[in-house]
PDB file of C-alpha atoms in Angstrom:
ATOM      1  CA  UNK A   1     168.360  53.039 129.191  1.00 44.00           C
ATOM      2  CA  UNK A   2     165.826  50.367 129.991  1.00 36.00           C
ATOM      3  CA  UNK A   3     168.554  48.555 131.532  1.00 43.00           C
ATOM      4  CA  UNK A   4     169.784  51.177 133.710  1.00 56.00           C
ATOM      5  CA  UNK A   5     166.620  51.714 135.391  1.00 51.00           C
ATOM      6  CA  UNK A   6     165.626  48.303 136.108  1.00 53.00           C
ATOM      7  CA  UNK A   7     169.269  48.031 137.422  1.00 56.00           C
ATOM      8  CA  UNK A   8     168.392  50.892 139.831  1.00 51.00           C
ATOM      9  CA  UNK A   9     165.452  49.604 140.463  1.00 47.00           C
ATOM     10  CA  UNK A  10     167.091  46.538 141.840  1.00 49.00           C
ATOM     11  CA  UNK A  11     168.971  48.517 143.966  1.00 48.00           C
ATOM     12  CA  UNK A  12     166.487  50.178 145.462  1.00 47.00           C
ATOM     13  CA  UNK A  13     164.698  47.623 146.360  1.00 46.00           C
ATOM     14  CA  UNK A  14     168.122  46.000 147.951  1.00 55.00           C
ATOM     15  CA  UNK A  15     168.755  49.245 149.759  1.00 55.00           C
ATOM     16  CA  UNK A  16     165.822  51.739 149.567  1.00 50.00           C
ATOM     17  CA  UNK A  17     167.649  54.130 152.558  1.00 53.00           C
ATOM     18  CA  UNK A  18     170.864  54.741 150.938  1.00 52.00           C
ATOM     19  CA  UNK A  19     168.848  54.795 147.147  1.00 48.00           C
ATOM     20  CA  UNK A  20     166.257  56.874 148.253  1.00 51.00           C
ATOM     21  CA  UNK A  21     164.197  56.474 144.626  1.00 56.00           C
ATOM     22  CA  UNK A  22     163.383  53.600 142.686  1.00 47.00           C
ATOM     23  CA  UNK A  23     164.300  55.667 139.339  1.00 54.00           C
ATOM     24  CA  UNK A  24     167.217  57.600 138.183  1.00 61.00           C
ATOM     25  CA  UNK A  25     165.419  61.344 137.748  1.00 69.00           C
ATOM     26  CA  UNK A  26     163.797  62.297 134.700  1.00 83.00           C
ATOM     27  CA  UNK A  27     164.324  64.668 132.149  1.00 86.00           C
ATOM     28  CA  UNK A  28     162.320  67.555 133.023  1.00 92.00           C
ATOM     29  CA  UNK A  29     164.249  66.804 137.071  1.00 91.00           C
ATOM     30  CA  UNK A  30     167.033  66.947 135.676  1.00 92.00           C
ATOM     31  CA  UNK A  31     166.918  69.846 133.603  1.00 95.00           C
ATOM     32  CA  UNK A  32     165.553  71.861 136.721  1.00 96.00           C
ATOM     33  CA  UNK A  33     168.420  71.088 138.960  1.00 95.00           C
ATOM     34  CA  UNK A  34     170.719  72.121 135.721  1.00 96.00           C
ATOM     35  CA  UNK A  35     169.016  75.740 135.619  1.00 97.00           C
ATOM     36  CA  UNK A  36     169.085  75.974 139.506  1.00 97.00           C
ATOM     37  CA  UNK A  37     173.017  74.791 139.314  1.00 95.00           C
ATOM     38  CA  UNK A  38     173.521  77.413 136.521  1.00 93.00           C
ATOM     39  CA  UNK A  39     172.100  80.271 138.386  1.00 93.00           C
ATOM     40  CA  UNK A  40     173.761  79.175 141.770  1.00 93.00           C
ATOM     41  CA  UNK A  41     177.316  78.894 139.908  1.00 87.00           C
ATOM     42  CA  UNK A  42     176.695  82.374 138.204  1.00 86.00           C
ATOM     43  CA  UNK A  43     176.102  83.784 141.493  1.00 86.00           C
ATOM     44  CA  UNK A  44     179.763  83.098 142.753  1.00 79.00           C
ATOM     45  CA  UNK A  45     182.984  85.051 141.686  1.00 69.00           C
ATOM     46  CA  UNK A  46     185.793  82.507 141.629  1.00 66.00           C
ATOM     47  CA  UNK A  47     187.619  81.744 143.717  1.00 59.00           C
ATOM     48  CA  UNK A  48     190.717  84.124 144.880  1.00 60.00           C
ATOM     49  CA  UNK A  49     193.920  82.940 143.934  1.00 55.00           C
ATOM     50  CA  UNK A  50     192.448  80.965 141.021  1.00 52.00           C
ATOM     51  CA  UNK A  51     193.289  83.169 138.070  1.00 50.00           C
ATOM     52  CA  UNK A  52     189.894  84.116 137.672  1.00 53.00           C
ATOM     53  CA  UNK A  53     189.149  80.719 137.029  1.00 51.00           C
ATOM     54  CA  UNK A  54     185.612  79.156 138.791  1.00 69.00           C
ATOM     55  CA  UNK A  55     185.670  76.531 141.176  1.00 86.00           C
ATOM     56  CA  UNK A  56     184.583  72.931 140.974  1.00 92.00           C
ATOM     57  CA  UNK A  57     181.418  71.371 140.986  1.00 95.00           C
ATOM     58  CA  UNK A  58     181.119  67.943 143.028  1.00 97.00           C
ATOM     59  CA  UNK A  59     178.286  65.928 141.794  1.00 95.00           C
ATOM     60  CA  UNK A  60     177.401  63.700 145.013  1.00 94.00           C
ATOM     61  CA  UNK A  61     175.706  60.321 144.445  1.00 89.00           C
ATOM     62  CA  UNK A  62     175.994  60.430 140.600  1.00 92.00           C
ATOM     63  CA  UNK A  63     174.260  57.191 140.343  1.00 85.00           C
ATOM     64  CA  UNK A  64     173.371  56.061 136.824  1.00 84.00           C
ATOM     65  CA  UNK A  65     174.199  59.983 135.228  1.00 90.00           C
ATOM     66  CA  UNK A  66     170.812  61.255 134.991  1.00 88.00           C
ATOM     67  CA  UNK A  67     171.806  64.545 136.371  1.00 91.00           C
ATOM     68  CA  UNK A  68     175.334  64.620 135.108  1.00 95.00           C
ATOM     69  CA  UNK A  69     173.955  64.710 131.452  1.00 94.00           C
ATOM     70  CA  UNK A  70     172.324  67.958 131.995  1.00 95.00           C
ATOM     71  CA  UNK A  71     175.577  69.714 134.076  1.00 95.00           C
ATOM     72  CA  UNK A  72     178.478  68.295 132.711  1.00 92.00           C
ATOM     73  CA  UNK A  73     178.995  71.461 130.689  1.00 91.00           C
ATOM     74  CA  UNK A  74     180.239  72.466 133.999  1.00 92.00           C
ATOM     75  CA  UNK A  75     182.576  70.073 133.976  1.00 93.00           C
ATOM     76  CA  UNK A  76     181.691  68.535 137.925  1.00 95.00           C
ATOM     77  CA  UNK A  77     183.403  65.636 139.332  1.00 96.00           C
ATOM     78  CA  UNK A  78     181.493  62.768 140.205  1.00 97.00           C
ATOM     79  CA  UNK A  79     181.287  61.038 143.236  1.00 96.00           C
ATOM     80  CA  UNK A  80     179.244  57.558 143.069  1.00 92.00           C
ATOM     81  CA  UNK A  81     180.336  54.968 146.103  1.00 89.00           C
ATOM     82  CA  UNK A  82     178.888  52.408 143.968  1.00 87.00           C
ATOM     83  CA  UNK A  83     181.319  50.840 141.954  1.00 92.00           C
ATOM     84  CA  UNK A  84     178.737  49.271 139.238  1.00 88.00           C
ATOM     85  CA  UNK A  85     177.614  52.773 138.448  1.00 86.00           C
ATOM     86  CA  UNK A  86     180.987  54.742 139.228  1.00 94.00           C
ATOM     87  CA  UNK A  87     181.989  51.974 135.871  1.00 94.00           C
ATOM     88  CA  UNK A  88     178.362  53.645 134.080  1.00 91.00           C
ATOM     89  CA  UNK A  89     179.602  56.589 134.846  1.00 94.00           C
ATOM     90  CA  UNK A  90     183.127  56.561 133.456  1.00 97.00           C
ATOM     91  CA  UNK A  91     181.916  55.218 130.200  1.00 95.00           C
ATOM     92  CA  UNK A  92     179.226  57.546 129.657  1.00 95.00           C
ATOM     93  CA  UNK A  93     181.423  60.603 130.637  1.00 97.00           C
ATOM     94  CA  UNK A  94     184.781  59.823 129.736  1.00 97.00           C
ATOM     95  CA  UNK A  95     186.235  63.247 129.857  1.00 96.00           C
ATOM     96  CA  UNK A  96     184.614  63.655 133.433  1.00 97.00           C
ATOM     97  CA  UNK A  97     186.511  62.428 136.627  1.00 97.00           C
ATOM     98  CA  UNK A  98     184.838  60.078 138.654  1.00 98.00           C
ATOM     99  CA  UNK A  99     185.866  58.872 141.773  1.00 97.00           C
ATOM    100  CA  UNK A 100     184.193  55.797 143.601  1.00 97.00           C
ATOM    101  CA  UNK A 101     183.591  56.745 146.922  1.00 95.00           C
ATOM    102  CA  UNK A 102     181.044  57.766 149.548  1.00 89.00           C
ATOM    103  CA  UNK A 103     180.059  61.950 149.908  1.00 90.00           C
ATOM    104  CA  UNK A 104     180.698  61.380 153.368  1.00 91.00           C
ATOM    105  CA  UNK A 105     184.642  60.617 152.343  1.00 94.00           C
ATOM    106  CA  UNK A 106     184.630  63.116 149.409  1.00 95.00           C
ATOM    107  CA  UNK A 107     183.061  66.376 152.005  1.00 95.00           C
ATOM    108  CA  UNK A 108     185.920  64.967 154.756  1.00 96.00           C
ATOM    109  CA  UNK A 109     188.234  65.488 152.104  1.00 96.00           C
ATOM    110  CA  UNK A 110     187.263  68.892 150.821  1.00 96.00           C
ATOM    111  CA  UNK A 111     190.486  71.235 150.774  1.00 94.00           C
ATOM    112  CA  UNK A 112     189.453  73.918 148.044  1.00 92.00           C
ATOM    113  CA  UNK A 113     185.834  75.571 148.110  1.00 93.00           C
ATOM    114  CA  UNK A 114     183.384  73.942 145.466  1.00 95.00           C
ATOM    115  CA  UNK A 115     179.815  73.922 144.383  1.00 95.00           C
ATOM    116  CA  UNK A 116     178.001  70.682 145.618  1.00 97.00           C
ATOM    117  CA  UNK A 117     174.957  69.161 143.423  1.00 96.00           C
ATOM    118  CA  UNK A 118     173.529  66.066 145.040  1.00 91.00           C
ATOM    119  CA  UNK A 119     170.507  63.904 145.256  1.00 83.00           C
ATOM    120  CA  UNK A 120     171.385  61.663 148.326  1.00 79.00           C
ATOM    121  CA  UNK A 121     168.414  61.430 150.653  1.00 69.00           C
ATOM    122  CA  UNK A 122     168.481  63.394 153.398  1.00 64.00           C
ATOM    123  CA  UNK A 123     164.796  63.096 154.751  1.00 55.00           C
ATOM    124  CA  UNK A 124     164.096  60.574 157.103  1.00 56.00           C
ATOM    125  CA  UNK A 125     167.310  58.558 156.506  1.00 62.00           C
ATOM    126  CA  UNK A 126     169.790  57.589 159.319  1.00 59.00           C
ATOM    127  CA  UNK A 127     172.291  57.814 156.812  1.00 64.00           C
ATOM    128  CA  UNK A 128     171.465  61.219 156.239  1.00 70.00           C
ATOM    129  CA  UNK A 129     173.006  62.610 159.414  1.00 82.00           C
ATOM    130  CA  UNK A 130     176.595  62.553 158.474  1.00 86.00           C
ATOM    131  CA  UNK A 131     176.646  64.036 155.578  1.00 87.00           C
ATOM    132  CA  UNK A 132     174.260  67.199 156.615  1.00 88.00           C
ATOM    133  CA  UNK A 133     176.802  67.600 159.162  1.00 91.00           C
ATOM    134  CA  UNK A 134     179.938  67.884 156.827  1.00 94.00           C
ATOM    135  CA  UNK A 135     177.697  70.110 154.878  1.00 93.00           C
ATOM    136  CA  UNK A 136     177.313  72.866 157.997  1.00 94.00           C
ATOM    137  CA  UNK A 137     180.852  72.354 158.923  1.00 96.00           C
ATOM    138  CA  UNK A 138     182.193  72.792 154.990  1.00 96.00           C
ATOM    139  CA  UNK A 139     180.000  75.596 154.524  1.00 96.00           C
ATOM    140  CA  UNK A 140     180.908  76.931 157.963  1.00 95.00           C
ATOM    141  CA  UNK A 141     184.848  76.857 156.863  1.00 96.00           C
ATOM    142  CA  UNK A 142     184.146  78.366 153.017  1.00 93.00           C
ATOM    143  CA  UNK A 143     184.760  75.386 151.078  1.00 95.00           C
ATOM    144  CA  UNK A 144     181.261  75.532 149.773  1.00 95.00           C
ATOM    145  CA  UNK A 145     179.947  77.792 147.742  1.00 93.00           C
ATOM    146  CA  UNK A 146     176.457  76.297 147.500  1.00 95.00           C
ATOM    147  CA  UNK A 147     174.548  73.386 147.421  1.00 96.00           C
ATOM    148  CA  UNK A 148     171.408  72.188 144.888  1.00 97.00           C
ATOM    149  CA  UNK A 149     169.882  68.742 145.682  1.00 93.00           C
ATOM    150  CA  UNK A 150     166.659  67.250 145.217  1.00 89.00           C
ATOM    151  CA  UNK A 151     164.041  65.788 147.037  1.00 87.00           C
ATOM    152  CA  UNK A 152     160.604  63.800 147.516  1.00 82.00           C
ATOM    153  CA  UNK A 153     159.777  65.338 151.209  1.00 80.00           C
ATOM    154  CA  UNK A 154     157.557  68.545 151.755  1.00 83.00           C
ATOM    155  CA  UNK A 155     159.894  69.890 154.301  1.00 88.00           C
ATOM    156  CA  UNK A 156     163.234  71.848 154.101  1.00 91.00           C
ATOM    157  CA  UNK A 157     166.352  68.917 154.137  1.00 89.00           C
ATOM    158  CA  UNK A 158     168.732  71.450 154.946  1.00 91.00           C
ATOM    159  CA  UNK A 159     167.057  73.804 157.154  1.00 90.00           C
ATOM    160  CA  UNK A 160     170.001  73.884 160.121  1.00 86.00           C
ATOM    161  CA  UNK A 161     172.893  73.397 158.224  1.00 89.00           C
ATOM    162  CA  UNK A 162     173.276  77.100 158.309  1.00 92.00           C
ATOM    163  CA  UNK A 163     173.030  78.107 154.857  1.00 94.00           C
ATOM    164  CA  UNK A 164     172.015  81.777 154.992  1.00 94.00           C
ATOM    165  CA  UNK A 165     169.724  81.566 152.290  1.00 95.00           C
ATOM    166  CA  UNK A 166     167.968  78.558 151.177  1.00 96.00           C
ATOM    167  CA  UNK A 167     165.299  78.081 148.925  1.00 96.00           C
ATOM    168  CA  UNK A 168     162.658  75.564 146.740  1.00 96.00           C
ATOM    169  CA  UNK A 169     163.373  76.959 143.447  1.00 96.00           C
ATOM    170  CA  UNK A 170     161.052  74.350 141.720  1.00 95.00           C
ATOM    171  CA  UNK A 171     158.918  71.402 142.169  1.00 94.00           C
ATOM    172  CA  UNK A 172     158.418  68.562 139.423  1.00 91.00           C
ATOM    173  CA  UNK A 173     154.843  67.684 138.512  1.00 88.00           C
ATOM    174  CA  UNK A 174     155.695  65.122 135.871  1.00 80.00           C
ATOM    175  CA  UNK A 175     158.371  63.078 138.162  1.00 76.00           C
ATOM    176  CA  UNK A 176     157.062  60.362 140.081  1.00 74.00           C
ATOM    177  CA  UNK A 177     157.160  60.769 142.915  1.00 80.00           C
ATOM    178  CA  UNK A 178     156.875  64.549 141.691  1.00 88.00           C
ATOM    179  CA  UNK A 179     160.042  66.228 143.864  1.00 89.00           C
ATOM    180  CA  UNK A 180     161.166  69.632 144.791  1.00 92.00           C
ATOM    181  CA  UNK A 181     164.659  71.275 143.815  1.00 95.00           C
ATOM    182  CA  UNK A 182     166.246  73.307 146.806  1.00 96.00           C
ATOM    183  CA  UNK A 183     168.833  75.774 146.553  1.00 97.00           C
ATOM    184  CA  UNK A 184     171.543  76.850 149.819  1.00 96.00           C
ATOM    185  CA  UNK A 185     174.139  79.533 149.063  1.00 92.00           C
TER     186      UNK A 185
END
């Protein structure tokens, strides 16, 4: 584990726009953006057509698997454009499918409606345009359900992607830097 997070320290410190933190989340992050992810997927029927099956959760920006411990009871798919930690990844969760490739590519590509988890930075980050965009337009065309993401700014990342409802459904004292967990259905 030690390893891992002076790896992604590394990389943040290579690339702080794209990384956005200079530590996978913790624990007690993670296991907030699980409950909000539970409650969000709960909230959705599935999906007509689908044999009353649910639809799919799309982890975006995976990373190291911080997150993914705490939802892969729901079975997501991960989506880590790093191919170091898209390789962490596929050891770690062998039973998961990851695919190594940006969120920009994997929200183009969208062609059934899914649940979206993330943690790509979306405050202040010129990067961050693109894939708010795909978001509104996604959501706009009912191929997402919902989003939950994470992150260190005050201020609402999503607020005119045209979510209906959208929400801070927690905020993490004992992270550093302590973040907030957001909610869009």
């Amino acid at each position: 584990m030690l390893a891992n997070r002076r790896g992604f320290f590394h990389k943040f410190l290579r690339d702080p726009e794209r990384i956005g933190a200079f530590a996978p989340a913790t624990l007690q992050l993670a296991q907030k953006v699980s409950k909000a992810t539970q409650q969000a997927y709960r909230n959705h029927p599935a999906v007509p057509g689908s044999h009353g099956l649910p639809f799919r959760l799309v982890e975006l920006g995976a990373g190291t698997g911080a997150l993914t411990r705490t939802i892969n009871v729901l079975n997501p798919i991960l989506v880590e454009r790093d191919a170091e930690w898209a390789a962490v990844l596929r050891r770690q969760f062998p039973a998961l499918e990851v695919r190594t490739q940006c969120a920009t590519s994997t929200l183009m590509g969208l062609a059934e409606p899914v649940g979206i988890v993330t943690s790509i930075p979306l405050l202040n980050n010129p990067h961050g345009v693109q894939p708010k965009q795909l978001l509104a337009r996604k959501y706009a065309e009912g191929l997402i359900r919902f989003c939950v993401l994470y992150t260190y700014g005050w201020s609402d990342p999503l607020k005119d992607v045209g979510f209906p409802v959208g929400y801070r459904s927690s905020f993490v004292a004992l992270n550093f830097p302590p973040p907030s967990v957001w909610v869009y259905q």
